[in-house]
């Protein structure tokens, strides 16, 4: 009983923090859903494809500008006696690297535009967004490390509100004001055929205001740079950087390759269709990301407790159970979701949705399994595994996009994340054994995949048949897990 309480008490705290971090993480990413009907309704498929490619490049450069310092910050902050020294050194490092990036990027903006095929004005917006986002990496990490999820959530939600509000103003209200009164004050801000610029301008303003909220940490820092500590952090961080680049390649490089490898006349249009339907897989990604935001500090803070592997195994069990429910639910209601969020011109790519959902599920399991190399400081394994995933992503996309188009990208994503999941378990089982209940994990995973395949392919996406399968699965989960779930989520009498 004592062991059960030792396991369940930290799990209760984990799920509470995950719920708050989840809200803070889900809302920014839900912006993709909230804006998806707006973008796909206003932009043609090629225009949305262009926006997707630019955001893909931003995601890749984001990783380089962070260079693993967020994860290094968690590792060294939790075990440091001089925590302020870790904060100051991390802030100085990122401020200096961001300044260097901005100077170089603006100096070579023309070359960057021509090599990427992106208009130079969009490159300027991207540079600004990247710099502002880099400067809030450590402040957000500090909030998480000090278990301040509410403040973290409020700032994240404010960013979402500003970004969403500006998008609605620029893309909907401003054109209407211009039509009604071209000489009005606000109408004077309107420019025709400026929709893509308005999208990035909204993001830029929201990022700038977010940095303003984070200024208190900058203002109260002592700014004493510890060179020895910095070298240790970089040594820990460089494999995280490699893993981050490889992971981002897995996540976004398919859009870039679609735009490059398909015939020019359809490339951006097909990329736009693929990206729009890819967003329906975001439900799983949101859950997996929120869970990771909660478990990453948990992994480090509990690595020195008695029998932490027991808690890690339990966490993975419940991740798989909840993820299985999400997988089947989104598949069952995918036709309804497409009508809510995606313009009909993009529906052609709906066949990728189950593959992307399952791929995101595998990625979430991988993040749970990756605890072993993070708490043992063997992050080079994470880099190696992610590089293998990136090679699979690039290889399948490169060879098969010319043959089967965006279906190659969906298959590549599934194969990459599935391989990473298997490799993480394989390397970790001998180096940091965790007593995973694989009978339970494979049971729920297998049933959810089977029911999803039947619902999507077997009954022509019949909502009635899908709801029956979903009800059966939920009933199965309730019967087998009710007691344990009640112990975690409900207060028990002592």
Short mmCIF file of C-alpha atoms in Angstrom, two decimals:
data_model
loop_
_atom_site.label_atom_id
_atom_site.label_comp_id
_atom_site.label_asym_id
_atom_site.label_seq_id
_atom_site.Cartn_x
_atom_site.Cartn_y
_atom_site.Cartn_z
CA UNK A 1 0.00 0.00 0.00
CA UNK A 2 2.85 2.38 0.84
CA UNK A 3 4.46 1.70 -2.55
CA UNK A 4 1.16 2.31 -4.33
CA UNK A 5 0.78 5.66 -2.58
CA UNK A 6 4.37 6.57 -3.43
CA UNK A 7 3.58 5.95 -7.07
CA UNK A 8 0.10 7.48 -7.18
CA UNK A 9 0.83 10.69 -5.26
CA UNK A 10 3.40 12.00 -7.78
CA UNK A 11 1.12 10.82 -10.57
CA UNK A 12 -1.71 12.97 -9.21
CA UNK A 13 0.59 15.98 -9.17
CA UNK A 14 1.82 15.12 -12.66
CA UNK A 15 -1.68 14.91 -14.13
CA UNK A 16 -2.67 18.17 -12.43
CA UNK A 17 0.32 20.01 -13.89
CA UNK A 18 -0.14 18.28 -17.23
CA UNK A 19 -3.72 19.55 -17.35
CA UNK A 20 -2.55 23.14 -16.86
CA UNK A 21 0.44 22.83 -19.17
CA UNK A 22 -1.85 21.04 -21.57
CA UNK A 23 -4.20 24.00 -21.66
CA UNK A 24 -1.28 26.35 -22.20
CA UNK A 25 0.16 24.13 -24.92
CA UNK A 26 -3.11 23.16 -26.55
CA UNK A 27 -4.34 26.72 -26.99
CA UNK A 28 -1.34 27.98 -29.01
CA UNK A 29 -1.51 24.90 -31.19
CA UNK A 30 -5.29 25.08 -31.33
CA UNK A 31 -4.64 28.38 -33.07
CA UNK A 32 -3.87 26.18 -36.08
CA UNK A 33 -7.42 24.85 -35.88
CA UNK A 34 -9.05 28.17 -35.14
CA UNK A 35 -7.28 29.77 -38.08
CA UNK A 36 -7.52 26.79 -40.43
CA UNK A 37 -11.05 27.61 -41.69
CA UNK A 38 -9.99 31.25 -42.08
CA UNK A 39 -6.81 30.47 -44.01
CA UNK A 40 -8.31 27.76 -46.22
CA UNK A 41 -11.35 29.94 -46.87
CA UNK A 42 -9.38 33.05 -47.83
CA UNK A 43 -6.25 31.57 -49.42
CA UNK A 44 -6.23 29.30 -52.44
CA UNK A 45 -4.56 25.91 -51.90
CA UNK A 46 -1.30 27.21 -53.37
CA UNK A 47 -1.34 30.23 -51.05
CA UNK A 48 -1.83 28.06 -48.00
CA UNK A 49 0.93 25.80 -49.28
CA UNK A 50 3.29 28.79 -49.39
CA UNK A 51 2.40 29.74 -45.79
CA UNK A 52 3.02 26.13 -44.72
CA UNK A 53 6.46 26.05 -46.31
CA UNK A 54 7.50 29.30 -44.60
CA UNK A 55 6.34 28.09 -41.19
CA UNK A 56 8.25 24.85 -41.82
CA UNK A 57 11.47 26.81 -42.29
CA UNK A 58 10.70 28.82 -39.14
CA UNK A 59 10.29 25.58 -37.17
CA UNK A 60 13.67 24.31 -38.37
CA UNK A 61 15.50 27.53 -37.51
CA UNK A 62 13.76 27.64 -34.12
CA UNK A 63 15.63 24.48 -33.16
CA UNK A 64 19.00 25.91 -34.17
CA UNK A 65 18.37 29.10 -32.18
CA UNK A 66 17.46 27.07 -29.07
CA UNK A 67 20.43 24.64 -29.58
CA UNK A 68 19.24 22.35 -26.79
CA UNK A 69 19.56 24.94 -24.03
CA UNK A 70 16.00 24.46 -22.77
CA UNK A 71 16.61 20.79 -21.89
CA UNK A 72 20.08 21.63 -20.55
CA UNK A 73 18.55 24.33 -18.39
CA UNK A 74 16.17 21.80 -16.78
CA UNK A 75 18.98 19.35 -16.13
CA UNK A 76 21.39 21.82 -14.53
CA UNK A 77 18.82 24.01 -12.79
CA UNK A 78 17.33 21.06 -10.87
CA UNK A 79 20.66 19.88 -9.51
CA UNK A 80 22.45 23.22 -9.08
CA UNK A 81 23.10 24.90 -5.73
CA UNK A 82 23.50 28.24 -7.50
CA UNK A 83 20.30 28.26 -9.53
CA UNK A 84 20.64 31.96 -10.36
CA UNK A 85 23.95 31.20 -12.03
CA UNK A 86 22.25 28.71 -14.32
CA UNK A 87 19.58 31.28 -15.19
CA UNK A 88 22.08 34.08 -15.88
CA UNK A 89 24.42 31.91 -17.95
CA UNK A 90 21.53 30.54 -20.02
CA UNK A 91 20.05 34.00 -20.65
CA UNK A 92 23.40 35.51 -21.70
CA UNK A 93 24.11 32.58 -24.00
CA UNK A 94 20.78 32.85 -25.82
CA UNK A 95 20.87 36.65 -26.02
CA UNK A 96 24.33 36.57 -27.60
CA UNK A 97 23.48 33.81 -30.09
CA UNK A 98 20.21 35.51 -31.05
CA UNK A 99 21.98 38.81 -31.69
CA UNK A 100 24.53 37.08 -33.92
CA UNK A 101 21.72 35.35 -35.82
CA UNK A 102 19.81 38.60 -36.41
CA UNK A 103 22.91 40.41 -37.70
CA UNK A 104 23.87 37.58 -40.05
CA UNK A 105 20.30 36.90 -41.20
CA UNK A 106 19.59 40.50 -42.17
CA UNK A 107 22.98 40.72 -43.87
CA UNK A 108 22.20 37.70 -46.04
CA UNK A 109 18.43 38.02 -46.33
CA UNK A 110 18.61 38.26 -50.11
CA UNK A 111 20.58 35.04 -50.42
CA UNK A 112 18.24 33.29 -47.98
CA UNK A 113 15.23 34.39 -50.01
CA UNK A 114 16.62 33.22 -53.33
CA UNK A 115 17.86 29.85 -52.03
CA UNK A 116 14.58 29.04 -50.30
CA UNK A 117 12.32 30.45 -52.99
CA UNK A 118 10.59 32.70 -50.43
CA UNK A 119 9.86 36.39 -50.99
CA UNK A 120 12.37 38.55 -49.09
CA UNK A 121 9.62 40.38 -47.17
CA UNK A 122 8.50 37.06 -45.68
CA UNK A 123 12.12 36.30 -44.78
CA UNK A 124 12.24 39.54 -42.76
CA UNK A 125 9.10 38.61 -40.86
CA UNK A 126 10.54 35.16 -40.18
CA UNK A 127 13.79 36.61 -38.80
CA UNK A 128 11.86 38.81 -36.37
CA UNK A 129 9.61 35.98 -35.21
CA UNK A 130 12.58 33.64 -34.73
CA UNK A 131 14.54 36.19 -32.68
CA UNK A 132 11.63 37.05 -30.39
CA UNK A 133 10.74 33.40 -29.83
CA UNK A 134 14.35 32.53 -29.00
CA UNK A 135 14.48 35.16 -26.27
CA UNK A 136 11.56 33.63 -24.33
CA UNK A 137 12.91 30.06 -24.30
CA UNK A 138 14.66 30.29 -20.93
CA UNK A 139 11.95 32.40 -19.22
CA UNK A 140 9.33 29.80 -20.15
CA UNK A 141 11.66 27.01 -19.01
CA UNK A 142 12.19 28.86 -15.72
CA UNK A 143 8.42 28.96 -15.12
CA UNK A 144 8.17 25.22 -15.74
CA UNK A 145 11.20 24.39 -13.58
CA UNK A 146 9.75 26.43 -10.70
CA UNK A 147 6.33 24.79 -11.11
CA UNK A 148 4.45 27.95 -12.06
CA UNK A 149 2.04 26.41 -14.57
CA UNK A 150 -0.68 29.04 -14.13
CA UNK A 151 1.57 31.97 -15.03
CA UNK A 152 2.95 29.92 -17.91
CA UNK A 153 -0.58 29.21 -19.10
CA UNK A 154 -1.76 32.83 -18.84
CA UNK A 155 1.15 34.15 -20.93
CA UNK A 156 0.69 31.43 -23.54
CA UNK A 157 -3.05 32.10 -23.75
CA UNK A 158 -2.43 35.85 -24.09
CA UNK A 159 -0.15 35.12 -27.03
CA UNK A 160 -2.92 33.06 -28.63
CA UNK A 161 -5.54 35.74 -28.05
CA UNK A 162 -3.37 38.46 -29.62
CA UNK A 163 -2.39 36.33 -32.59
CA UNK A 164 -5.96 35.20 -33.22
CA UNK A 165 -7.37 38.68 -32.77
CA UNK A 166 -4.90 40.26 -35.18
CA UNK A 167 -5.51 37.56 -37.79
CA UNK A 168 -9.26 38.16 -37.59
CA UNK A 169 -8.74 41.93 -37.76
CA UNK A 170 -6.34 41.89 -40.70
CA UNK A 171 -8.00 39.16 -42.76
CA UNK A 172 -11.70 39.76 -42.05
CA UNK A 173 -12.44 43.13 -40.43
CA UNK A 174 -9.90 45.33 -42.22
CA UNK A 175 -11.01 44.41 -45.78
CA UNK A 176 -14.62 45.01 -44.73
CA UNK A 177 -13.76 48.43 -43.26
CA UNK A 178 -11.94 49.33 -46.47
CA UNK A 179 -14.93 48.40 -48.62
CA UNK A 180 -17.32 50.39 -46.44
CA UNK A 181 -15.11 53.48 -46.03
CA UNK A 182 -11.85 53.53 -48.04
CA UNK A 183 -10.87 56.88 -46.49
CA UNK A 184 -11.30 55.76 -42.87
CA UNK A 185 -8.37 55.75 -40.41
CA UNK A 186 -8.26 51.97 -39.94
CA UNK A 187 -9.12 51.31 -43.56
CA UNK A 188 -5.93 53.15 -44.49
CA UNK A 189 -3.96 50.19 -43.09
CA UNK A 190 -5.42 47.87 -45.69
CA UNK A 191 -3.32 46.64 -48.61
CA UNK A 192 -4.72 44.37 -51.33
CA UNK A 193 -3.12 40.95 -51.85
CA UNK A 194 -1.32 41.30 -48.52
CA UNK A 195 -2.95 38.34 -46.76
CA UNK A 196 0.21 36.26 -46.24
CA UNK A 197 2.08 39.27 -44.85
CA UNK A 198 -0.78 39.94 -42.44
CA UNK A 199 -0.50 36.36 -41.16
CA UNK A 200 3.18 36.75 -40.30
CA UNK A 201 2.74 40.29 -38.99
CA UNK A 202 0.15 38.99 -36.51
CA UNK A 203 2.59 36.34 -35.33
CA UNK A 204 5.39 38.88 -35.01
CA UNK A 205 3.35 41.27 -32.83
CA UNK A 206 2.14 38.42 -30.59
CA UNK A 207 5.73 37.20 -30.10
CA UNK A 208 6.89 40.71 -29.24
CA UNK A 209 4.23 41.18 -26.58
CA UNK A 210 5.06 37.76 -25.12
CA UNK A 211 8.66 38.87 -24.69
CA UNK A 212 7.46 41.95 -22.81
CA UNK A 213 5.71 39.67 -20.31
CA UNK A 214 8.99 37.83 -19.79
CA UNK A 215 11.10 40.91 -19.13
CA UNK A 216 10.97 40.59 -15.29
CA UNK A 217 13.27 37.56 -15.41
CA UNK A 218 15.71 39.50 -17.59
CA UNK A 219 15.56 42.53 -15.29
CA UNK A 220 16.21 40.65 -12.06
CA UNK A 221 19.02 38.46 -13.39
CA UNK A 222 22.53 39.04 -12.03
CA UNK A 223 24.16 38.49 -15.46
CA UNK A 224 27.21 36.69 -14.13
CA UNK A 225 28.41 34.37 -16.89
CA UNK A 226 29.83 31.05 -15.68
CA UNK A 227 32.09 29.82 -18.48
CA UNK A 228 32.68 26.39 -16.94
CA UNK A 229 28.96 25.86 -16.44
CA UNK A 230 28.22 27.05 -19.98
CA UNK A 231 30.64 24.50 -21.44
CA UNK A 232 28.97 21.75 -19.40
CA UNK A 233 25.54 22.86 -20.59
CA UNK A 234 26.68 22.94 -24.21
CA UNK A 235 28.18 19.49 -23.85
CA UNK A 236 24.83 18.26 -22.59
CA UNK A 237 22.86 20.28 -25.13
CA UNK A 238 24.56 19.48 -28.43
CA UNK A 239 23.03 15.99 -28.74
CA UNK A 240 19.67 17.59 -27.90
CA UNK A 241 20.27 20.06 -30.75
CA UNK A 242 21.02 17.23 -33.18
CA UNK A 243 17.94 15.37 -31.96
CA UNK A 244 15.87 18.54 -32.23
CA UNK A 245 16.95 19.22 -35.80
CA UNK A 246 16.28 15.63 -36.77
CA UNK A 247 12.91 15.68 -35.01
CA UNK A 248 11.91 18.90 -36.74
CA UNK A 249 12.92 17.40 -40.06
CA UNK A 250 10.54 14.55 -39.27
CA UNK A 251 7.78 17.00 -38.40
CA UNK A 252 7.96 19.67 -41.11
CA UNK A 253 10.47 18.80 -43.84
CA UNK A 254 7.88 16.83 -45.77
CA UNK A 255 6.11 20.09 -46.66
CA UNK A 256 9.35 21.53 -48.00
CA UNK A 257 10.10 18.39 -50.00
CA UNK A 258 6.57 18.29 -51.42
CA UNK A 259 7.03 21.83 -52.68
CA UNK A 260 10.42 20.94 -54.17
CA UNK A 261 9.77 17.46 -55.63
CA UNK A 262 6.30 17.74 -57.14
CA UNK A 263 5.75 19.36 -60.55
CA UNK A 264 5.84 23.14 -60.21
CA UNK A 265 2.27 23.63 -61.42
CA UNK A 266 0.78 21.55 -58.58
CA UNK A 267 3.48 21.63 -55.89
CA UNK A 268 2.13 24.41 -53.65
CA UNK A 269 -1.49 23.31 -54.15
CA UNK A 270 -0.75 19.70 -53.12
CA UNK A 271 1.34 20.95 -50.19
CA UNK A 272 -1.59 23.09 -49.06
CA UNK A 273 -4.03 20.15 -49.20
CA UNK A 274 -1.64 17.87 -47.33
CA UNK A 275 -0.91 20.45 -44.62
CA UNK A 276 -4.60 21.25 -44.06
CA UNK A 277 -5.57 17.60 -43.54
CA UNK A 278 -2.37 17.00 -41.55
CA UNK A 279 -3.78 19.47 -39.01
CA UNK A 280 -6.49 16.97 -38.03
CA UNK A 281 -3.71 14.84 -36.61
CA UNK A 282 -2.98 17.76 -34.31
CA UNK A 283 -5.43 16.42 -31.72
CA UNK A 284 -3.01 13.60 -30.94
CA UNK A 285 -0.02 15.91 -31.15
CA UNK A 286 -1.64 18.31 -28.69
CA UNK A 287 -2.19 15.54 -26.17
CA UNK A 288 1.32 14.16 -26.62
CA UNK A 289 2.90 17.61 -26.34
CA UNK A 290 0.90 18.55 -23.25
CA UNK A 291 1.85 15.26 -21.63
CA UNK A 292 5.52 15.82 -22.46
CA UNK A 293 5.40 19.33 -20.98
CA UNK A 294 4.25 17.81 -17.71
CA UNK A 295 6.49 14.75 -17.60
CA UNK A 296 9.79 16.37 -18.59
CA UNK A 297 10.27 18.30 -15.30
CA UNK A 298 8.73 15.29 -13.50
CA UNK A 299 11.34 12.93 -14.96
CA UNK A 300 14.23 15.04 -13.71
CA UNK A 301 12.78 15.94 -10.31
CA UNK A 302 11.92 12.29 -9.49
CA UNK A 303 14.99 10.60 -10.97
CA UNK A 304 16.63 10.49 -7.54
CA UNK A 305 13.63 9.12 -5.64
CA UNK A 306 13.17 5.51 -4.61
CA UNK A 307 12.08 3.30 -7.51
CA UNK A 308 11.27 6.07 -10.04
CA UNK A 309 11.00 3.43 -12.80
CA UNK A 310 7.72 2.25 -11.30
CA UNK A 311 6.18 5.69 -11.76
CA UNK A 312 7.62 6.00 -15.28
CA UNK A 313 6.01 2.70 -16.26
CA UNK A 314 2.64 3.76 -14.87
CA UNK A 315 2.84 7.06 -16.75
CA UNK A 316 3.44 5.25 -20.03
CA UNK A 317 0.51 2.89 -19.38
CA UNK A 318 -1.93 5.76 -18.96
CA UNK A 319 -0.49 7.68 -21.88
CA UNK A 320 -1.21 4.71 -24.14
CA UNK A 321 -4.73 4.29 -22.76
CA UNK A 322 -5.68 7.94 -23.23
CA UNK A 323 -3.90 8.14 -26.57
CA UNK A 324 -5.76 5.08 -27.82
CA UNK A 325 -9.07 6.76 -27.00
CA UNK A 326 -8.00 9.94 -28.82
CA UNK A 327 -6.85 7.98 -31.88
CA UNK A 328 -10.15 6.17 -32.27
CA UNK A 329 -12.25 9.25 -31.44
CA UNK A 330 -10.62 11.49 -34.06
CA UNK A 331 -10.81 8.77 -36.72
CA UNK A 332 -14.50 8.18 -36.02
CA UNK A 333 -15.35 11.89 -36.21
CA UNK A 334 -12.85 12.81 -38.95
CA UNK A 335 -15.54 13.52 -41.57
CA UNK A 336 -17.34 15.84 -39.16
CA UNK A 337 -14.08 17.59 -38.27
CA UNK A 338 -13.16 18.20 -41.89
CA UNK A 339 -16.46 20.02 -42.43
CA UNK A 340 -15.84 22.21 -39.40
CA UNK A 341 -12.23 23.15 -40.06
CA UNK A 342 -11.27 22.58 -43.70
CA UNK A 343 -12.60 24.06 -46.92
CA UNK A 344 -13.89 21.47 -49.39
CA UNK A 345 -11.06 22.21 -51.84
CA UNK A 346 -8.65 20.50 -49.40
CA UNK A 347 -10.63 17.30 -48.66
CA UNK A 348 -8.82 15.27 -51.28
CA UNK A 349 -5.98 14.58 -48.80
CA UNK A 350 -8.20 13.13 -46.02
CA UNK A 351 -6.69 9.66 -46.58
CA UNK A 352 -3.57 10.75 -44.68
CA UNK A 353 -5.41 11.47 -41.42
CA UNK A 354 -5.29 7.98 -39.80
CA UNK A 355 -1.60 7.64 -40.71
CA UNK A 356 -0.70 11.03 -39.21
CA UNK A 357 -2.72 10.33 -36.05
CA UNK A 358 -0.98 7.00 -35.52
CA UNK A 359 2.41 8.56 -36.26
CA UNK A 360 1.78 11.25 -33.62
CA UNK A 361 0.74 8.52 -31.18
CA UNK A 362 4.01 6.67 -31.79
CA UNK A 363 5.90 9.91 -31.25
CA UNK A 364 4.16 10.43 -27.90
CA UNK A 365 5.09 6.90 -26.80
CA UNK A 366 8.66 7.58 -27.90
CA UNK A 367 8.82 10.67 -25.68
CA UNK A 368 7.68 8.57 -22.73
CA UNK A 369 10.24 5.88 -23.49
CA UNK A 370 13.01 8.49 -23.87
CA UNK A 371 13.20 9.08 -20.12
CA UNK A 372 16.14 6.67 -19.84
CA UNK A 373 18.64 8.71 -21.85
CA UNK A 374 17.54 12.04 -20.38
CA UNK A 375 17.93 11.11 -16.71
CA UNK A 376 21.19 9.22 -17.35
CA UNK A 377 22.74 12.09 -19.37
CA UNK A 378 23.06 9.87 -22.45
CA UNK A 379 21.37 12.34 -24.76
CA UNK A 380 23.60 11.24 -27.64
CA UNK A 381 21.26 8.25 -27.99
CA UNK A 382 18.36 10.64 -28.49
CA UNK A 383 20.33 12.37 -31.21
CA UNK A 384 21.16 9.06 -32.89
CA UNK A 385 17.56 7.84 -32.79
CA UNK A 386 16.19 11.11 -34.15
CA UNK A 387 18.77 11.13 -36.95
CA UNK A 388 17.66 7.63 -37.97
CA UNK A 389 14.09 8.94 -38.06
CA UNK A 390 15.15 11.92 -40.18
CA UNK A 391 16.96 9.65 -42.63
CA UNK A 392 13.81 7.56 -43.01
CA UNK A 393 11.71 10.71 -43.49
CA UNK A 394 13.99 12.18 -46.13
CA UNK A 395 14.56 8.87 -47.90
CA UNK A 396 10.92 7.85 -48.27
CA UNK A 397 9.85 11.36 -49.23
CA UNK A 398 12.63 11.78 -51.76
CA UNK A 399 12.06 8.50 -53.56
CA UNK A 400 8.28 8.20 -53.35
CA UNK A 401 6.85 11.74 -53.53
CA UNK A 402 7.31 11.76 -57.33
CA UNK A 403 5.36 8.46 -57.45
CA UNK A 404 2.52 8.81 -54.92
CA UNK A 405 2.64 12.45 -53.84
CA UNK A 406 1.66 13.41 -50.31
CA UNK A 407 0.79 9.81 -49.34
CA UNK A 408 4.55 9.22 -49.34
CA UNK A 409 4.92 11.99 -46.76
CA UNK A 410 2.27 10.47 -44.49
CA UNK A 411 3.83 6.99 -44.75
CA UNK A 412 7.29 8.44 -44.09
CA UNK A 413 6.05 10.19 -40.93
CA UNK A 414 4.50 6.95 -39.63
CA UNK A 415 7.59 4.87 -40.42
CA UNK A 416 9.98 7.42 -38.88
CA UNK A 417 8.16 7.79 -35.57
CA UNK A 418 7.43 4.07 -35.33
CA UNK A 419 11.12 3.28 -35.80
CA UNK A 420 12.16 5.87 -33.23
CA UNK A 421 9.74 4.38 -30.70
CA UNK A 422 11.13 0.87 -31.18
CA UNK A 423 14.77 2.00 -31.10
CA UNK A 424 14.27 3.98 -27.88
CA UNK A 425 12.89 0.93 -26.13
CA UNK A 426 15.60 -1.34 -27.56
CA UNK A 427 18.50 0.84 -26.39
CA UNK A 428 16.92 1.70 -23.04
CA UNK A 429 15.92 -1.76 -21.83
CA UNK A 430 19.50 -2.68 -20.88
CA UNK A 431 20.75 0.76 -19.87
CA UNK A 432 17.84 1.92 -17.68
CA UNK A 433 15.30 -0.90 -17.25
CA UNK A 434 11.72 0.27 -16.71
CA UNK A 435 9.03 -2.35 -15.93
CA UNK A 436 6.63 -1.47 -18.75
CA UNK A 437 3.46 -3.54 -18.92
CA UNK A 438 3.76 -4.45 -22.58
CA UNK A 439 0.82 -6.83 -22.48
CA UNK A 440 -1.44 -3.90 -21.55
CA UNK A 441 0.27 -1.42 -23.88
CA UNK A 442 0.07 -3.69 -26.93
CA UNK A 443 -3.50 -4.69 -26.09
CA UNK A 444 -4.86 -1.12 -26.05
CA UNK A 445 -2.68 -0.01 -28.95
CA UNK A 446 -3.70 -2.99 -31.09
CA UNK A 447 -7.44 -2.71 -30.38
CA UNK A 448 -7.50 1.04 -31.06
CA UNK A 449 -5.63 0.61 -34.37
CA UNK A 450 -7.92 -2.26 -35.43
CA UNK A 451 -11.11 -0.34 -34.56
CA UNK A 452 -9.74 2.80 -36.27
CA UNK A 453 -8.99 0.88 -39.46
CA UNK A 454 -12.47 -0.68 -39.45
CA UNK A 455 -14.16 2.69 -38.81
CA UNK A 456 -12.21 4.58 -41.49
CA UNK A 457 -11.87 1.95 -44.21
CA UNK A 458 -14.34 -0.84 -43.43
CA UNK A 459 -17.64 1.06 -43.17
CA UNK A 460 -16.90 3.96 -45.53
CA UNK A 461 -16.48 6.26 -42.47
CA UNK A 462 -20.02 5.54 -41.24
CA UNK A 463 -20.54 7.68 -38.13
CA UNK A 464 -22.97 5.16 -36.62
CA UNK A 465 -20.57 2.23 -37.04
CA UNK A 466 -17.71 4.34 -35.72
CA UNK A 467 -19.65 5.43 -32.64
CA UNK A 468 -20.49 1.79 -31.87
CA UNK A 469 -16.81 0.85 -32.04
CA UNK A 470 -15.83 3.86 -29.91
CA UNK A 471 -18.47 2.98 -27.30
CA UNK A 472 -17.21 -0.60 -27.16
CA UNK A 473 -13.65 0.60 -26.67
CA UNK A 474 -14.59 3.10 -23.96
CA UNK A 475 -16.55 0.40 -22.17
CA UNK A 476 -13.52 -1.88 -22.32
CA UNK A 477 -11.27 0.82 -20.85
CA UNK A 478 -13.77 1.55 -18.08
CA UNK A 479 -14.10 -2.11 -17.14
CA UNK A 480 -10.36 -2.74 -16.99
CA UNK A 481 -9.06 0.59 -15.64
CA UNK A 482 -11.85 2.10 -13.56
CA UNK A 483 -10.36 1.39 -10.14
CA UNK A 484 -6.87 2.64 -10.94
CA UNK A 485 -8.09 5.76 -12.73
CA UNK A 486 -10.28 6.62 -9.74
CA UNK A 487 -7.25 6.30 -7.45
CA UNK A 488 -5.35 8.86 -9.54
CA UNK A 489 -8.03 11.41 -10.35
CA UNK A 490 -10.28 11.20 -7.27
CA UNK A 491 -9.36 11.79 -3.64
CA UNK A 492 -9.50 8.59 -1.66
CA UNK A 493 -10.54 8.33 1.93
CA UNK A 494 -7.67 7.53 4.23
#
